[in-house]
Amino acid sequence: MTIEQNIASIKAALPADVKLVAVSKTFPAADISAAYGCGQRAFGENRTQELKAKHEELPEDIEWHFIGSLQTNKIKYIAPYVSLIHSVDSARLLEAIDTQAAKCGRTIDVLFEFHAACETTKHGWSEEELLMYAEGGEALKYSNVRIRGLMTMASFTDDTAIIRDEFRRTRRLFERLGHTFGDSFDTLSMGMSGDYTIAVDEGSTLVRIGSSIFGNR
Ligand SMILES: *Cc1c(COP(=O)(O)O)cnc(C)c1O
């Protein structure tokens, strides 16, 4: 199957209101161009230097999503053009993104990364931390970031009941936090190549798919 055929079959399986972000990390610009050629515009990367190089080489109307762990001193490489940062895992990072966005005269859309999985290797906020931070009003004091929702990665397991439960807990938290953040809190980023059908079932509004489009890394 070609990249074009993979995108077509994934899009055919996704509800029209679920956004597809093609995760192009580690793949060359030529593969992104192939996907772009059949209308795909949103791409996900997890390294700032790689994203910067691809942004410089590829068309201006690509919507770049940052999905990896982000160090505060690297935000400046992506702040001028990044469309959505999915991986805000601390208050300190949110503040640093706000600072860099202000320097660019922009407002940057962000998601909080929620740690729903059981693995301790994964990043993100616990439910308690996120509720305390959000309901304390802290997150609303920044004028150059717009908090759009949550991102999560499910556990790496064959047990679909565990995966479903993690996505369901994430959606419940998303709904609860919506009371604090209001109408612009509208994005629930969950689902990858191996689990996106479960994620969509559980209310995902955005899936991040890499290997099912571009092949194994
Ligand atoms: C790599 C990655 C993906 C895509 O994973 P695939 O299994 O290749 O679809 C999605 N989300 C995050 C955060 C990633 O790092």
Short mmCIF file of C-alpha atoms and ligand atoms in Angstrom, two decimals:
data_model
loop_
_atom_site.label_atom_id
_atom_site.label_comp_id
_atom_site.label_asym_id
_atom_site.label_seq_id
_atom_site.Cartn_x
_atom_site.Cartn_y
_atom_site.Cartn_z
CA MET A 1 0.00 0.00 0.00
CA THR A 2 1.19 3.52 -0.80
CA ILE A 3 1.02 6.51 1.55
CA GLU A 4 -1.90 7.85 -0.50
CA GLN A 5 -3.81 4.56 -0.20
CA ASN A 6 -3.14 4.35 3.54
CA ILE A 7 -4.49 7.85 4.12
CA ALA A 8 -7.54 7.16 1.99
CA SER A 9 -8.43 4.00 3.88
CA ILE A 10 -7.91 5.59 7.32
CA LYS A 11 -10.00 8.62 6.33
CA ALA A 12 -12.75 6.36 5.06
CA ALA A 13 -12.86 4.67 8.47
CA LEU A 14 -12.83 7.90 10.52
CA PRO A 15 -15.99 9.88 11.31
CA ALA A 16 -15.98 13.19 9.40
CA ASP A 17 -15.56 15.23 12.59
CA VAL A 18 -12.43 13.40 13.78
CA LYS A 19 -9.25 15.11 12.67
CA LEU A 20 -6.32 13.11 11.31
CA VAL A 21 -2.80 14.20 12.22
CA ALA A 22 -0.27 12.25 10.16
CA VAL A 23 2.71 11.54 12.43
CA SER A 24 5.73 12.01 10.18
CA LYS A 25 8.52 11.85 12.79
CA THR A 26 11.65 10.10 11.44
CA PHE A 27 10.20 10.01 7.88
CA PRO A 28 11.73 12.14 5.12
CA ALA A 29 10.19 15.28 3.64
CA ALA A 30 9.42 13.33 0.44
CA ASP A 31 6.95 11.15 2.36
CA ILE A 32 5.25 14.24 3.77
CA SER A 33 5.03 15.65 0.24
CA ALA A 34 3.31 12.46 -0.92
CA ALA A 35 0.71 12.80 1.83
CA TYR A 36 0.38 16.54 1.11
CA GLY A 37 -0.27 15.68 -2.53
CA CYS A 38 -3.46 13.87 -1.61
CA GLY A 39 -4.74 16.68 0.57
CA GLN A 40 -3.31 15.89 4.02
CA ARG A 41 -2.29 19.13 5.76
CA ALA A 42 -1.79 18.29 9.46
CA PHE A 43 1.48 16.56 10.42
CA GLY A 44 2.92 15.59 13.81
CA GLU A 45 6.56 15.71 14.87
CA ASN A 46 8.26 15.00 18.19
CA ARG A 47 11.66 16.71 17.85
CA THR A 48 12.11 20.46 17.56
CA GLN A 49 15.15 20.37 15.24
CA GLU A 50 13.53 17.90 12.87
CA LEU A 51 10.34 19.95 12.83
CA LYS A 52 12.26 23.15 12.15
CA ALA A 53 14.10 21.60 9.18
CA LYS A 54 10.91 20.16 7.70
CA HIS A 55 9.05 23.43 8.20
CA GLU A 56 11.74 25.27 6.25
CA GLU A 57 11.67 22.78 3.40
CA LEU A 58 7.95 22.09 2.99
CA PRO A 59 4.89 24.19 1.96
CA GLU A 60 3.82 27.08 4.19
CA ASP A 61 0.23 25.90 4.57
CA ILE A 62 1.17 22.74 6.48
CA GLU A 63 -0.27 22.65 9.99
CA TRP A 64 2.50 21.39 12.30
CA HIS A 65 1.62 19.58 15.50
CA PHE A 66 4.21 19.02 18.21
CA ILE A 67 3.62 15.74 20.05
CA GLY A 68 6.92 15.00 21.83
CA SER A 69 8.43 15.93 25.13
CA LEU A 70 9.45 19.56 24.93
CA GLN A 71 12.32 21.26 26.74
CA THR A 72 11.72 24.89 27.62
CA ASN A 73 14.92 26.04 25.88
CA LYS A 74 13.78 24.47 22.57
CA ILE A 75 10.35 26.12 22.36
CA LYS A 76 11.82 29.02 20.40
CA TYR A 77 12.53 26.74 17.40
CA ILE A 78 8.84 26.02 16.87
CA ALA A 79 6.99 28.95 18.49
CA PRO A 80 6.74 31.11 15.33
CA TYR A 81 4.67 28.58 13.38
CA VAL A 82 3.57 25.57 15.46
CA SER A 83 -0.17 24.96 15.20
CA LEU A 84 -0.83 22.86 18.32
CA ILE A 85 1.46 21.62 21.10
CA HIS A 86 -0.08 18.37 22.42
CA SER A 87 2.44 17.62 25.13
CA VAL A 88 2.23 20.23 27.89
CA ASP A 89 3.23 18.16 30.91
CA SER A 90 3.94 20.87 33.50
CA ALA A 91 2.94 24.35 34.65
CA ARG A 92 6.48 25.48 34.00
CA LEU A 93 6.29 24.41 30.35
CA LEU A 94 2.96 26.20 29.88
CA GLU A 95 4.46 29.39 31.25
CA ALA A 96 7.51 29.07 28.99
CA ILE A 97 5.31 28.53 25.92
CA ASP A 98 3.34 31.65 26.85
CA THR A 99 6.58 33.65 27.06
CA GLN A 100 7.85 32.45 23.68
CA ALA A 101 4.45 32.96 22.04
CA ALA A 102 4.37 36.55 23.29
CA LYS A 103 7.80 37.17 21.76
CA CYS A 104 6.40 36.05 18.40
CA GLY A 105 3.22 38.09 18.84
CA ARG A 106 1.17 34.89 18.70
CA THR A 107 -1.29 32.87 20.72
CA ILE A 108 -0.29 29.20 20.70
CA ASP A 109 -2.88 26.44 21.05
CA VAL A 110 -1.93 23.74 23.55
CA LEU A 111 -3.18 20.51 25.09
CA PHE A 112 -2.41 19.15 28.52
CA GLU A 113 -0.85 15.70 28.37
CA PHE A 114 -2.79 13.45 30.70
CA HIS A 115 -1.04 10.40 32.13
CA ALA A 116 -3.77 7.79 31.78
CA ALA A 117 -1.51 4.79 31.24
CA CYS A 118 -0.12 2.56 33.94
CA GLU A 119 3.46 2.77 32.64
CA THR A 120 5.61 5.17 34.64
CA THR A 121 7.78 5.85 31.57
CA LYS A 122 5.02 7.96 30.04
CA HIS A 123 4.75 11.68 30.71
CA GLY A 124 1.90 13.85 31.82
CA TRP A 125 -0.28 15.10 34.62
CA SER A 126 -2.23 12.89 36.97
CA GLU A 127 -5.95 13.54 37.30
CA GLU A 128 -5.49 15.10 40.74
CA GLU A 129 -2.71 17.40 39.57
CA LEU A 130 -4.64 18.57 36.56
CA LEU A 131 -7.86 19.24 38.47
CA MET A 132 -6.04 21.13 41.17
CA TYR A 133 -4.09 23.21 38.68
CA ALA A 134 -7.06 23.93 36.42
CA GLU A 135 -9.63 24.64 39.09
CA GLY A 136 -7.13 26.82 40.96
CA GLY A 137 -7.33 29.24 38.03
CA GLU A 138 -3.55 29.25 37.47
CA ALA A 139 -3.75 28.16 33.85
CA LEU A 140 -6.04 31.00 32.86
CA LYS A 141 -3.62 33.80 33.64
CA TYR A 142 -1.62 33.44 30.42
CA SER A 143 -2.72 35.52 27.46
CA ASN A 144 -0.54 33.95 24.75
CA VAL A 145 -1.60 30.33 25.11
CA ARG A 146 -5.04 28.94 24.44
CA ILE A 147 -5.84 25.72 26.27
CA ARG A 148 -7.71 23.54 23.80
CA GLY A 149 -7.98 20.16 25.53
CA LEU A 150 -6.19 16.96 26.49
CA MET A 151 -3.82 14.51 24.85
CA THR A 152 -3.15 11.01 26.09
CA MET A 153 -1.30 7.86 25.13
CA ALA A 154 -2.83 4.57 26.25
CA SER A 155 -0.76 1.77 27.76
CA PHE A 156 1.22 -0.40 25.38
CA THR A 157 -0.75 -3.62 25.80
CA ASP A 158 -2.85 -6.12 23.83
CA ASP A 159 -5.57 -5.89 26.47
CA THR A 160 -8.15 -3.68 24.77
CA ALA A 161 -10.20 -3.42 27.98
CA ILE A 162 -7.32 -1.57 29.64
CA ILE A 163 -6.91 0.74 26.63
CA ARG A 164 -10.64 1.46 26.50
CA ASP A 165 -10.73 2.23 30.20
CA GLU A 166 -7.84 4.68 29.88
CA PHE A 167 -9.50 6.49 26.99
CA ARG A 168 -12.80 6.59 28.85
CA ARG A 169 -11.19 8.10 31.95
CA THR A 170 -9.50 10.67 29.75
CA ARG A 171 -12.79 11.66 28.15
CA ARG A 172 -14.48 12.02 31.53
CA LEU A 173 -11.69 14.28 32.74
CA PHE A 174 -11.90 16.24 29.46
CA GLU A 175 -15.60 16.84 30.03
CA ARG A 176 -15.06 17.92 33.62
CA LEU A 177 -12.27 20.34 32.69
CA GLY A 178 -14.49 21.80 29.97
CA HIS A 179 -16.46 23.51 32.75
CA THR A 180 -13.32 25.43 33.71
CA PHE A 181 -11.92 26.18 30.28
CA GLY A 182 -15.12 26.79 28.33
CA ASP A 183 -16.00 26.40 24.66
CA SER A 184 -12.47 26.62 23.30
CA PHE A 185 -11.62 23.44 25.25
CA ASP A 186 -12.72 21.28 22.33
CA THR A 187 -9.88 18.90 21.41
CA LEU A 188 -9.40 15.38 22.73
CA SER A 189 -6.24 14.00 21.15
CA MET A 190 -6.20 10.23 21.59
CA GLY A 191 -5.60 7.24 19.34
CA MET A 192 -2.54 6.01 17.44
CA SER A 193 -2.10 3.36 14.73
CA GLY A 194 -2.77 0.46 17.09
CA ASP A 195 -5.69 1.83 19.07
CA TYR A 196 -7.43 4.63 17.20
CA THR A 197 -10.68 2.77 16.56
CA ILE A 198 -11.12 2.32 20.33
CA ALA A 199 -10.19 5.98 20.90
CA VAL A 200 -12.79 7.17 18.37
CA ASP A 201 -15.37 4.96 20.03
CA GLU A 202 -14.58 6.65 23.33
CA GLY A 203 -14.93 10.19 22.01
CA SER A 204 -11.60 11.19 20.51
CA THR A 205 -11.75 14.29 18.29
CA LEU A 206 -8.21 13.95 16.89
CA VAL A 207 -6.11 10.87 16.11
CA ARG A 208 -2.32 10.83 15.68
CA ILE A 209 -1.37 8.15 13.19
CA GLY A 210 2.16 7.39 12.03
CA SER A 211 3.09 3.82 11.13
CA SER A 212 -0.25 2.93 9.52
CA ILE A 213 0.39 5.74 7.03
CA PHE A 214 4.16 5.86 6.54
CA GLY A 215 5.26 2.34 7.56
CA ASN A 216 7.31 1.03 10.44
CA ARG A 217 9.93 3.26 11.95
C1 LIG B 1 4.86 8.31 17.44
C2 LIG B 1 3.65 8.84 18.09
C3 LIG B 1 2.38 8.61 17.54
C4 LIG B 1 2.15 7.76 16.31
O1 LIG B 1 2.35 6.41 16.61
P1 LIG B 1 2.03 5.24 15.55
O2 LIG B 1 1.94 4.05 16.39
O3 LIG B 1 3.18 5.23 14.60
O4 LIG B 1 0.75 5.60 14.88
C5 LIG B 1 1.28 9.20 18.16
N1 LIG B 1 1.43 9.96 19.27
C6 LIG B 1 2.63 10.19 19.83
C7 LIG B 1 2.70 11.04 21.06
C8 LIG B 1 3.77 9.64 19.26
O5 LIG B 1 4.96 9.87 19.84
#
